[in-house]
Amino acid sequence: MRDYLKHYRVKICVLSPVYIGSGEKIGKKEHIYMPWNHHVIIPNVEKMYMDLQKKGLGKEFADYMMDGRPKEPSLSQWLGQHKMQREDYERWKLYEMDAGEAFVSQTARPKEIEAFVKDAYGMPYVPGSTLKGMFRTALIADEIQKCPEKYERTGREIQSASAERASRKQCLARETKRLEQQIFYTLNRDEKKPANAVNDNLSGLHVGDSQPISVDQLTLSQKIDVTLDGTEKPLNVLRETLIPGTEICFDVSIDTTICPYQMEDIIEALNIFQNICNRYFYARFHWEAKEKNTVWLGGGCGFLSKTVLYPLLGSNAVKVVDNVFKNTLGKNYVVHKHTKDLQLKLAPHVCKCTKYQGKLYHMGMGRIEFEEI
């Protein structure tokens, strides 16, 4: 028996819309909005083209698809103008989802959709790398809280380096990597090269991809920035997201001869990280997530959920985060009004939200539980 191997079945219950991006964008000419049931169909474009060609509309459709003018009608509008019916849409359908709050305004211009990651069969899922990244961030925060003086030097290096201009990928990359190595590279497999990844004790933490999730669990969510005074600013960004109530199920295996953490340690770290997020950010909006075992997952849920600057630097992180924005965003630093951050003592100064069934939600919130198997 391999008693040193621990196996867990883990479940995250989605509490607010969750977005895991595939990098693919579905253009306004690649989805069909159906106002009679407030649903959106993502069609098989080849099948749709073949069908339209049989109806004598092939060239006209090709010209429409090639026309890049911004005021061109959406696909839904174009098909409506050519008397297409719901039964036509059903023949072309790859999948269908609720349109959420996306098309409530009759005056809003058509938008592209940022797609959720899907497997080879077109089913949404959450990659294990995304889940492990969430665990890794929380474990770093936990280790810093347990022994803050151990990481003071690294904190000073990050404060100094944050003032240097850099690309988004390179900003603080070296200092952050050094912090991770300080915490996790403890195996001494390669003593001559301590920075070699073979020394990473999290190589013993194996997080699988989630089970496939039904496309019925997808909705469309519009990005909304909420300010300290409660002002809501809808942005022209639509995302495929998992609806509240969805269950994300996956397996975790831990080789205890390599990884010093068990699942209980990871849950404790997630709770500590959540308390830090509450203290330095969500409390300012009076929106603390008070439930135990709350996690922040995926894209669009805000800078704080992806960084260990606040666990490392506390309130001093505001200046560092402001430096990061100033040195990576270029002119968007002013456009996005980050000039307010230092005055408000809050960076970033807006909360990333969306709406589902008329209710305002944070993006990316879930509740995690597990059982050993």
mmCIF file of C-alpha atoms in Angstrom:
data_model
loop_
_atom_site.group_PDB
_atom_site.id
_atom_site.type_symbol
_atom_site.label_atom_id
_atom_site.label_comp_id
_atom_site.label_asym_id
_atom_site.label_seq_id
_atom_site.Cartn_x
_atom_site.Cartn_y
_atom_site.Cartn_z
ATOM 1 C CA MET A 1 0.000 0.000 0.000
ATOM 2 C CA ARG A 2 1.213 3.474 -0.835
ATOM 3 C CA ASP A 3 0.291 5.063 2.481
ATOM 4 C CA TYR A 4 2.340 8.149 1.658
ATOM 5 C CA LEU A 5 -0.151 9.056 -1.095
ATOM 6 C CA LYS A 6 -3.239 10.966 -0.007
ATOM 7 C CA HIS A 7 -6.229 11.211 -2.340
ATOM 8 C CA TYR A 8 -9.047 13.715 -2.022
ATOM 9 C CA ARG A 9 -12.280 14.427 -3.840
ATOM 10 C CA VAL A 10 -12.782 18.186 -3.849
ATOM 11 C CA LYS A 11 -15.850 20.243 -4.722
ATOM 12 C CA ILE A 12 -16.237 23.984 -5.220
ATOM 13 C CA CYS A 13 -19.821 25.211 -5.101
ATOM 14 C CA VAL A 14 -20.076 28.332 -7.253
ATOM 15 C CA LEU A 15 -21.506 31.252 -5.252
ATOM 16 C CA SER A 16 -21.182 33.930 -7.954
ATOM 17 C CA PRO A 17 -20.471 33.801 -11.702
ATOM 18 C CA VAL A 18 -17.081 32.204 -12.421
ATOM 19 C CA TYR A 19 -15.087 32.849 -15.588
ATOM 20 C CA ILE A 20 -12.158 30.721 -16.762
ATOM 21 C CA GLY A 21 -11.074 32.150 -20.097
ATOM 22 C CA SER A 22 -9.983 30.066 -23.054
ATOM 23 C CA GLY A 23 -8.493 33.066 -24.874
ATOM 24 C CA GLU A 24 -11.095 32.626 -27.612
ATOM 25 C CA LYS A 25 -13.475 35.459 -28.434
ATOM 26 C CA ILE A 26 -16.875 34.893 -29.997
ATOM 27 C CA GLY A 27 -17.537 37.870 -32.254
ATOM 28 C CA LYS A 28 -20.855 39.666 -32.652
ATOM 29 C CA LYS A 29 -21.227 37.813 -35.973
ATOM 30 C CA GLU A 30 -20.669 34.450 -34.322
ATOM 31 C CA HIS A 31 -23.558 34.281 -31.854
ATOM 32 C CA ILE A 32 -27.337 34.545 -32.218
ATOM 33 C CA TYR A 33 -29.424 36.332 -29.616
ATOM 34 C CA MET A 34 -33.037 35.126 -29.380
ATOM 35 C CA PRO A 35 -35.137 37.823 -27.653
ATOM 36 C CA TRP A 36 -38.233 35.612 -27.313
ATOM 37 C CA ASN A 37 -36.528 33.398 -24.681
ATOM 38 C CA HIS A 38 -33.527 35.621 -23.813
ATOM 39 C CA HIS A 39 -31.074 32.922 -24.856
ATOM 40 C CA VAL A 40 -27.953 32.952 -27.011
ATOM 41 C CA ILE A 41 -27.031 30.256 -29.525
ATOM 42 C CA ILE A 42 -23.443 29.645 -30.581
ATOM 43 C CA PRO A 43 -23.826 28.213 -34.090
ATOM 44 C CA ASN A 44 -21.667 25.944 -36.215
ATOM 45 C CA VAL A 45 -20.703 28.614 -38.772
ATOM 46 C CA GLU A 46 -19.854 26.085 -41.509
ATOM 47 C CA LYS A 47 -23.226 24.369 -41.173
ATOM 48 C CA MET A 48 -24.966 27.750 -41.119
ATOM 49 C CA TYR A 49 -23.123 28.851 -44.259
ATOM 50 C CA MET A 50 -24.040 25.651 -46.128
ATOM 51 C CA ASP A 51 -27.683 26.123 -45.177
ATOM 52 C CA LEU A 52 -27.708 29.768 -46.276
ATOM 53 C CA GLN A 53 -26.018 28.824 -49.531
ATOM 54 C CA LYS A 54 -28.885 26.418 -50.274
ATOM 55 C CA LYS A 55 -31.272 29.323 -49.716
ATOM 56 C CA GLY A 56 -29.342 31.460 -52.225
ATOM 57 C CA LEU A 57 -27.811 33.672 -49.528
ATOM 58 C CA GLY A 58 -24.257 32.306 -49.606
ATOM 59 C CA LYS A 59 -22.539 35.280 -51.268
ATOM 60 C CA GLU A 60 -24.521 37.844 -49.309
ATOM 61 C CA PHE A 61 -23.643 36.081 -46.056
ATOM 62 C CA ALA A 62 -19.945 35.876 -46.983
ATOM 63 C CA ASP A 63 -19.923 39.601 -47.819
ATOM 64 C CA TYR A 64 -21.581 40.356 -44.474
ATOM 65 C CA MET A 65 -19.051 38.277 -42.550
ATOM 66 C CA MET A 66 -16.140 39.990 -44.332
ATOM 67 C CA ASP A 67 -17.475 43.502 -43.751
ATOM 68 C CA GLY A 68 -15.538 44.994 -40.861
ATOM 69 C CA ARG A 69 -17.507 48.201 -40.417
ATOM 70 C CA PRO A 70 -18.351 48.736 -36.716
ATOM 71 C CA LYS A 71 -21.986 49.664 -37.397
ATOM 72 C CA GLU A 72 -22.766 46.445 -39.227
ATOM 73 C CA PRO A 73 -25.765 44.590 -37.721
ATOM 74 C CA SER A 74 -25.253 41.711 -35.335
ATOM 75 C CA LEU A 75 -25.698 38.187 -36.684
ATOM 76 C CA SER A 76 -29.107 38.008 -34.985
ATOM 77 C CA GLN A 77 -30.217 41.171 -36.774
ATOM 78 C CA TRP A 78 -28.864 40.053 -40.148
ATOM 79 C CA LEU A 79 -30.593 36.663 -39.921
ATOM 80 C CA GLY A 80 -33.831 38.349 -38.840
ATOM 81 C CA GLN A 81 -33.665 40.655 -41.847
ATOM 82 C CA HIS A 82 -33.443 37.542 -44.061
ATOM 83 C CA LYS A 83 -36.444 35.851 -42.421
ATOM 84 C CA MET A 84 -34.554 33.063 -40.658
ATOM 85 C CA GLN A 85 -36.589 31.218 -38.020
ATOM 86 C CA ARG A 86 -35.873 29.479 -34.734
ATOM 87 C CA GLU A 87 -35.899 26.050 -36.407
ATOM 88 C CA ASP A 88 -33.022 27.266 -38.604
ATOM 89 C CA TYR A 89 -31.040 28.289 -35.538
ATOM 90 C CA GLU A 90 -31.681 24.904 -33.903
ATOM 91 C CA ARG A 91 -30.147 23.095 -36.896
ATOM 92 C CA TRP A 92 -26.952 25.140 -36.603
ATOM 93 C CA LYS A 93 -26.640 25.058 -32.826
ATOM 94 C CA LEU A 94 -23.408 24.011 -31.139
ATOM 95 C CA TYR A 95 -24.730 25.030 -27.737
ATOM 96 C CA GLU A 96 -27.194 27.412 -26.134
ATOM 97 C CA MET A 97 -27.138 29.438 -22.924
ATOM 98 C CA ASP A 98 -29.090 31.977 -20.945
ATOM 99 C CA ALA A 99 -28.185 35.536 -21.944
ATOM 100 C CA GLY A 100 -28.114 36.741 -18.334
ATOM 101 C CA GLU A 101 -28.012 40.526 -18.101
ATOM 102 C CA ALA A 102 -26.234 40.847 -21.446
ATOM 103 C CA PHE A 103 -28.979 42.055 -23.769
ATOM 104 C CA VAL A 104 -31.310 43.844 -21.365
ATOM 105 C CA SER A 105 -30.580 47.262 -22.905
ATOM 106 C CA GLN A 106 -32.170 47.712 -26.307
ATOM 107 C CA THR A 107 -29.754 50.525 -27.186
ATOM 108 C CA ALA A 108 -26.472 48.806 -26.307
ATOM 109 C CA ARG A 109 -24.302 47.966 -29.288
ATOM 110 C CA PRO A 110 -23.556 44.290 -30.041
ATOM 111 C CA LYS A 111 -20.625 42.861 -28.118
ATOM 112 C CA GLU A 112 -18.156 40.041 -28.553
ATOM 113 C CA ILE A 113 -18.118 37.285 -25.946
ATOM 114 C CA GLU A 114 -15.051 36.040 -24.069
ATOM 115 C CA ALA A 115 -15.418 32.257 -24.135
ATOM 116 C CA PHE A 116 -15.150 29.841 -21.200
ATOM 117 C CA VAL A 117 -12.498 27.133 -21.561
ATOM 118 C CA LYS A 118 -13.899 23.871 -22.982
ATOM 119 C CA ASP A 119 -12.604 20.355 -23.558
ATOM 120 C CA ALA A 120 -12.339 18.522 -26.888
ATOM 121 C CA TYR A 121 -16.056 17.683 -26.689
ATOM 122 C CA GLY A 122 -17.122 21.292 -26.176
ATOM 123 C CA MET A 123 -17.849 20.878 -22.464
ATOM 124 C CA PRO A 124 -16.804 23.591 -19.992
ATOM 125 C CA TYR A 125 -14.265 22.575 -17.344
ATOM 126 C CA VAL A 126 -11.780 24.130 -14.922
ATOM 127 C CA PRO A 127 -8.131 23.220 -15.623
ATOM 128 C CA GLY A 128 -6.119 21.719 -12.799
ATOM 129 C CA SER A 129 -3.452 24.392 -13.343
ATOM 130 C CA THR A 130 -6.009 27.098 -12.478
ATOM 131 C CA LEU A 131 -7.015 25.291 -9.298
ATOM 132 C CA LYS A 132 -3.427 24.589 -8.245
ATOM 133 C CA GLY A 133 -2.541 28.249 -8.862
ATOM 134 C CA MET A 134 -5.318 29.251 -6.455
ATOM 135 C CA PHE A 135 -3.902 26.867 -3.824
ATOM 136 C CA ARG A 136 -0.347 28.084 -4.409
ATOM 137 C CA THR A 137 -1.234 31.750 -3.878
ATOM 138 C CA ALA A 138 -3.038 30.938 -0.617
ATOM 139 C CA LEU A 139 -0.151 28.794 0.672
ATOM 140 C CA ILE A 140 2.324 31.633 0.029
ATOM 141 C CA ALA A 141 0.082 34.033 1.961
ATOM 142 C CA ASP A 142 -0.197 31.545 4.817
ATOM 143 C CA GLU A 143 3.569 30.989 5.058
ATOM 144 C CA ILE A 144 4.181 34.754 5.102
ATOM 145 C CA GLN A 145 1.649 35.231 7.916
ATOM 146 C CA LYS A 146 3.250 32.459 9.984
ATOM 147 C CA CYS A 147 6.746 33.946 9.818
ATOM 148 C CA PRO A 148 6.629 37.521 8.437
ATOM 149 C CA GLU A 149 10.150 38.488 9.560
ATOM 150 C CA LYS A 150 11.577 35.710 7.356
ATOM 151 C CA TYR A 151 10.334 37.515 4.237
ATOM 152 C CA GLU A 152 11.024 41.139 5.201
ATOM 153 C CA ARG A 153 14.030 41.400 2.901
ATOM 154 C CA THR A 154 12.045 40.113 -0.060
ATOM 155 C CA GLY A 155 9.313 42.615 0.799
ATOM 156 C CA ARG A 156 11.833 45.471 0.682
ATOM 157 C CA GLU A 157 13.170 44.240 -2.663
ATOM 158 C CA ILE A 158 9.638 44.179 -4.084
ATOM 159 C CA GLN A 159 8.928 47.696 -2.805
ATOM 160 C CA SER A 160 12.086 48.959 -4.499
ATOM 161 C CA ALA A 161 11.582 47.042 -7.772
ATOM 162 C CA SER A 162 7.959 48.157 -8.101
ATOM 163 C CA ALA A 163 9.139 51.668 -8.995
ATOM 164 C CA GLU A 164 10.904 50.372 -12.131
ATOM 165 C CA ARG A 165 9.120 50.477 -15.496
ATOM 166 C CA ALA A 166 8.433 47.003 -16.871
ATOM 167 C CA SER A 167 6.042 45.038 -19.047
ATOM 168 C CA ARG A 168 3.064 43.374 -17.395
ATOM 169 C CA LYS A 169 4.727 39.962 -17.673
ATOM 170 C CA GLN A 170 8.081 41.118 -16.330
ATOM 171 C CA CYS A 171 6.935 43.454 -13.539
ATOM 172 C CA LEU A 172 8.136 41.984 -10.215
ATOM 173 C CA ALA A 173 8.492 38.580 -11.912
ATOM 174 C CA ARG A 174 12.031 38.023 -10.626
ATOM 175 C CA GLU A 175 11.222 39.100 -7.062
ATOM 176 C CA THR A 176 7.996 37.086 -6.937
ATOM 177 C CA LYS A 177 9.794 34.008 -8.268
ATOM 178 C CA ARG A 178 12.441 34.421 -5.580
ATOM 179 C CA LEU A 179 9.710 34.572 -2.921
ATOM 180 C CA GLU A 180 8.136 31.368 -4.239
ATOM 181 C CA GLN A 181 11.514 29.641 -4.257
ATOM 182 C CA GLN A 182 12.171 30.766 -0.710
ATOM 183 C CA ILE A 183 8.899 29.174 0.414
ATOM 184 C CA PHE A 184 8.540 26.079 -1.753
ATOM 185 C CA TYR A 185 11.987 25.078 -3.091
ATOM 186 C CA THR A 186 12.948 22.979 -0.090
ATOM 187 C CA LEU A 187 13.674 19.517 -1.545
ATOM 188 C CA ASN A 188 17.436 19.955 -2.187
ATOM 189 C CA ARG A 189 17.302 17.595 -5.146
ATOM 190 C CA ASP A 190 19.665 19.905 -7.016
ATOM 191 C CA GLU A 191 21.874 21.558 -4.411
ATOM 192 C CA LYS A 192 24.052 23.255 -7.021
ATOM 193 C CA LYS A 193 21.027 25.004 -8.549
ATOM 194 C CA PRO A 194 18.578 25.867 -5.751
ATOM 195 C CA ALA A 195 16.323 27.665 -8.291
ATOM 196 C CA ASN A 196 15.825 24.458 -10.279
ATOM 197 C CA ALA A 197 12.128 23.495 -10.324
ATOM 198 C CA VAL A 198 13.013 19.938 -9.228
ATOM 199 C CA ASN A 199 13.390 21.430 -5.722
ATOM 200 C CA ASP A 200 9.741 22.603 -5.601
ATOM 201 C CA ASN A 201 7.871 20.715 -2.864
ATOM 202 C CA LEU A 202 4.552 21.452 -4.611
ATOM 203 C CA SER A 203 5.609 18.992 -7.298
ATOM 204 C CA GLY A 204 4.037 16.512 -4.881
ATOM 205 C CA LEU A 205 0.661 18.275 -5.102
ATOM 206 C CA HIS A 206 -1.288 16.942 -8.087
ATOM 207 C CA VAL A 207 -4.511 18.726 -8.969
ATOM 208 C CA GLY A 208 -6.606 17.248 -11.753
ATOM 209 C CA ASP A 209 -8.834 19.026 -14.235
ATOM 210 C CA SER A 210 -12.419 19.280 -13.084
ATOM 211 C CA GLN A 211 -15.075 16.929 -14.364
ATOM 212 C CA PRO A 212 -16.864 18.248 -17.483
ATOM 213 C CA ILE A 213 -19.619 20.732 -16.674
ATOM 214 C CA SER A 214 -22.881 20.913 -18.600
ATOM 215 C CA VAL A 215 -23.236 23.860 -20.996
ATOM 216 C CA ASP A 216 -26.615 24.376 -19.290
ATOM 217 C CA GLN A 217 -24.582 25.858 -16.410
ATOM 218 C CA LEU A 218 -23.278 28.693 -18.587
ATOM 219 C CA THR A 219 -24.677 32.204 -18.703
ATOM 220 C CA LEU A 220 -23.439 35.525 -20.055
ATOM 221 C CA SER A 221 -22.078 38.024 -17.550
ATOM 222 C CA GLN A 222 -21.301 41.671 -18.174
ATOM 223 C CA LYS A 223 -18.300 43.177 -16.426
ATOM 224 C CA ILE A 224 -19.309 45.850 -13.892
ATOM 225 C CA ASP A 225 -16.892 48.030 -11.902
ATOM 226 C CA VAL A 226 -18.267 49.164 -8.535
ATOM 227 C CA THR A 227 -16.710 52.137 -6.726
ATOM 228 C CA LEU A 228 -16.494 52.833 -2.994
ATOM 229 C CA ASP A 229 -19.666 54.914 -3.077
ATOM 230 C CA GLY A 230 -21.586 52.064 -4.720
ATOM 231 C CA THR A 231 -21.649 53.511 -8.237
ATOM 232 C CA GLU A 232 -21.963 50.761 -10.840
ATOM 233 C CA LYS A 233 -20.147 51.171 -14.144
ATOM 234 C CA PRO A 234 -21.093 48.486 -16.723
ATOM 235 C CA LEU A 235 -18.281 47.850 -19.208
ATOM 236 C CA ASN A 236 -18.555 46.597 -22.758
ATOM 237 C CA VAL A 237 -17.211 43.143 -21.858
ATOM 238 C CA LEU A 238 -19.285 39.943 -21.950
ATOM 239 C CA ARG A 239 -18.048 36.626 -20.595
ATOM 240 C CA GLU A 240 -19.329 33.074 -20.577
ATOM 241 C CA THR A 241 -19.537 32.208 -16.880
ATOM 242 C CA LEU A 242 -20.699 29.385 -14.634
ATOM 243 C CA ILE A 243 -23.935 30.203 -12.845
ATOM 244 C CA PRO A 244 -24.280 30.195 -9.042
ATOM 245 C CA GLY A 245 -25.075 26.697 -7.808
ATOM 246 C CA THR A 246 -22.747 24.966 -10.276
ATOM 247 C CA GLU A 247 -20.509 22.295 -8.732
ATOM 248 C CA ILE A 248 -16.872 22.111 -9.812
ATOM 249 C CA CYS A 249 -15.614 18.622 -8.907
ATOM 250 C CA PHE A 250 -11.991 17.486 -9.155
ATOM 251 C CA ASP A 251 -9.435 15.171 -7.557
ATOM 252 C CA VAL A 252 -6.315 16.071 -5.616
ATOM 253 C CA SER A 253 -3.438 13.694 -4.848
ATOM 254 C CA ILE A 254 -0.630 14.558 -2.443
ATOM 255 C CA ASP A 255 2.680 12.688 -2.196
ATOM 256 C CA THR A 256 3.499 13.303 1.473
ATOM 257 C CA THR A 257 7.161 12.373 0.935
ATOM 258 C CA ILE A 258 7.503 15.465 -1.268
ATOM 259 C CA CYS A 259 4.747 17.907 -0.334
ATOM 260 C CA PRO A 260 4.555 19.101 3.301
ATOM 261 C CA TYR A 261 0.887 20.127 3.007
ATOM 262 C CA GLN A 262 -2.282 18.131 3.420
ATOM 263 C CA MET A 263 -5.731 19.195 2.257
ATOM 264 C CA GLU A 264 -6.548 20.543 5.722
ATOM 265 C CA ASP A 265 -3.505 22.837 5.477
ATOM 266 C CA ILE A 266 -4.620 24.105 2.078
ATOM 267 C CA ILE A 267 -8.118 24.907 3.375
ATOM 268 C CA GLU A 268 -6.626 26.746 6.349
ATOM 269 C CA ALA A 269 -4.399 28.732 3.979
ATOM 270 C CA LEU A 270 -7.387 29.621 1.784
ATOM 271 C CA ASN A 271 -9.236 30.950 4.836
ATOM 272 C CA ILE A 272 -6.240 33.026 5.943
ATOM 273 C CA PHE A 273 -5.895 34.459 2.439
ATOM 274 C CA GLN A 274 -9.599 35.277 2.409
ATOM 275 C CA ASN A 275 -9.282 37.121 5.735
ATOM 276 C CA ILE A 276 -6.465 39.224 4.258
ATOM 277 C CA CYS A 277 -8.581 40.042 1.193
ATOM 278 C CA ASN A 278 -11.413 41.081 3.492
ATOM 279 C CA ARG A 279 -9.204 43.243 5.699
ATOM 280 C CA TYR A 280 -7.420 45.192 2.979
ATOM 281 C CA PHE A 281 -10.067 45.341 0.279
ATOM 282 C CA TYR A 282 -13.594 43.991 0.648
ATOM 283 C CA ALA A 283 -14.170 45.586 4.062
ATOM 284 C CA ARG A 284 -13.757 48.982 2.391
ATOM 285 C CA PHE A 285 -16.791 48.148 0.226
ATOM 286 C CA HIS A 286 -18.663 46.612 3.217
ATOM 287 C CA TRP A 287 -18.767 43.356 1.240
ATOM 288 C CA GLU A 288 -16.691 40.961 3.284
ATOM 289 C CA ALA A 289 -17.131 37.299 2.403
ATOM 290 C CA LYS A 290 -17.786 35.968 5.912
ATOM 291 C CA GLU A 291 -18.429 32.329 5.051
ATOM 292 C CA LYS A 292 -15.621 29.929 5.911
ATOM 293 C CA ASN A 293 -13.879 28.125 3.029
ATOM 294 C CA THR A 294 -14.582 30.918 0.539
ATOM 295 C CA VAL A 295 -12.328 30.924 -2.529
ATOM 296 C CA TRP A 296 -11.775 33.309 -5.447
ATOM 297 C CA LEU A 297 -11.412 31.556 -8.758
ATOM 298 C CA GLY A 298 -10.779 32.486 -12.365
ATOM 299 C CA GLY A 299 -10.624 35.702 -14.330
ATOM 300 C CA GLY A 300 -12.354 38.967 -13.618
ATOM 301 C CA CYS A 301 -12.396 38.590 -9.831
ATOM 302 C CA GLY A 302 -9.849 41.303 -9.232
ATOM 303 C CA PHE A 303 -6.135 41.926 -8.747
ATOM 304 C CA LEU A 304 -6.182 41.140 -5.036
ATOM 305 C CA SER A 305 -7.131 37.483 -5.544
ATOM 306 C CA LYS A 306 -4.058 36.902 -7.737
ATOM 307 C CA THR A 307 -1.318 38.592 -5.717
ATOM 308 C CA VAL A 308 0.517 38.096 -2.427
ATOM 309 C CA LEU A 309 1.507 41.763 -2.124
ATOM 310 C CA TYR A 310 -1.034 42.452 0.626
ATOM 311 C CA PRO A 311 -0.080 39.377 2.720
ATOM 312 C CA LEU A 312 3.562 40.407 2.332
ATOM 313 C CA LEU A 313 3.341 44.174 2.814
ATOM 314 C CA GLY A 314 0.008 44.870 4.521
ATOM 315 C CA SER A 315 -1.184 48.461 4.089
ATOM 316 C CA ASN A 316 2.180 49.353 2.486
ATOM 317 C CA ALA A 317 1.071 47.291 -0.510
ATOM 318 C CA VAL A 318 -1.143 50.173 -1.711
ATOM 319 C CA LYS A 319 1.911 52.138 -2.860
ATOM 320 C CA VAL A 320 3.459 49.066 -4.486
ATOM 321 C CA VAL A 321 0.266 48.164 -6.339
ATOM 322 C CA ASP A 322 -0.031 51.768 -7.488
ATOM 323 C CA ASN A 323 3.551 51.564 -8.792
ATOM 324 C CA VAL A 324 2.722 48.325 -10.618
ATOM 325 C CA PHE A 325 -0.254 49.935 -12.334
ATOM 326 C CA LYS A 326 1.692 53.111 -13.113
ATOM 327 C CA ASN A 327 4.596 51.211 -14.681
ATOM 328 C CA THR A 328 2.611 48.615 -16.646
ATOM 329 C CA LEU A 329 -0.608 50.264 -17.789
ATOM 330 C CA GLY A 330 0.847 53.210 -19.697
ATOM 331 C CA LYS A 331 -1.847 55.754 -20.581
ATOM 332 C CA ASN A 332 -4.511 53.422 -19.153
ATOM 333 C CA TYR A 333 -3.225 54.296 -15.683
ATOM 334 C CA VAL A 334 -4.946 57.660 -16.078
ATOM 335 C CA VAL A 335 -7.839 56.351 -18.204
ATOM 336 C CA HIS A 336 -8.741 53.819 -15.486
ATOM 337 C CA LYS A 337 -8.397 56.545 -12.841
ATOM 338 C CA HIS A 338 -5.681 54.821 -10.827
ATOM 339 C CA THR A 339 -4.504 58.301 -9.883
ATOM 340 C CA LYS A 340 -7.146 58.026 -7.118
ATOM 341 C CA ASP A 341 -5.614 54.933 -5.521
ATOM 342 C CA LEU A 342 -3.120 56.578 -3.159
ATOM 343 C CA GLN A 343 -5.592 59.232 -2.046
ATOM 344 C CA LEU A 344 -8.202 56.562 -1.284
ATOM 345 C CA LYS A 345 -5.558 54.268 0.272
ATOM 346 C CA LEU A 346 -7.061 51.492 -1.846
ATOM 347 C CA ALA A 347 -5.467 49.821 -4.861
ATOM 348 C CA PRO A 348 -7.228 48.896 -7.017
ATOM 349 C CA HIS A 349 -10.064 51.278 -6.136
ATOM 350 C CA VAL A 350 -12.949 49.405 -7.806
ATOM 351 C CA CYS A 351 -14.555 46.045 -7.080
ATOM 352 C CA LYS A 352 -15.010 43.640 -10.006
ATOM 353 C CA CYS A 353 -18.634 42.567 -10.189
ATOM 354 C CA THR A 354 -21.412 41.345 -12.455
ATOM 355 C CA LYS A 355 -25.151 40.743 -12.280
ATOM 356 C CA TYR A 356 -27.098 37.510 -12.385
ATOM 357 C CA GLN A 357 -30.900 37.445 -12.323
ATOM 358 C CA GLY A 358 -30.912 41.112 -11.336
ATOM 359 C CA LYS A 359 -28.629 40.674 -8.314
ATOM 360 C CA LEU A 360 -25.150 42.208 -8.046
ATOM 361 C CA TYR A 361 -22.354 39.690 -7.364
ATOM 362 C CA HIS A 362 -18.603 39.691 -6.930
ATOM 363 C CA MET A 363 -16.968 37.742 -9.733
ATOM 364 C CA GLY A 364 -15.457 34.334 -9.090
ATOM 365 C CA MET A 365 -16.622 33.393 -5.586
ATOM 366 C CA GLY A 366 -17.034 29.784 -4.483
ATOM 367 C CA ARG A 367 -17.096 27.570 -1.387
ATOM 368 C CA ILE A 368 -14.706 24.644 -1.192
ATOM 369 C CA GLU A 369 -15.124 21.285 0.564
ATOM 370 C CA PHE A 370 -13.336 17.929 0.365
ATOM 371 C CA GLU A 371 -13.329 14.318 1.476
ATOM 372 C CA GLU A 372 -10.442 11.893 1.634
ATOM 373 C CA ILE A 373 -10.838 8.816 -0.576
#
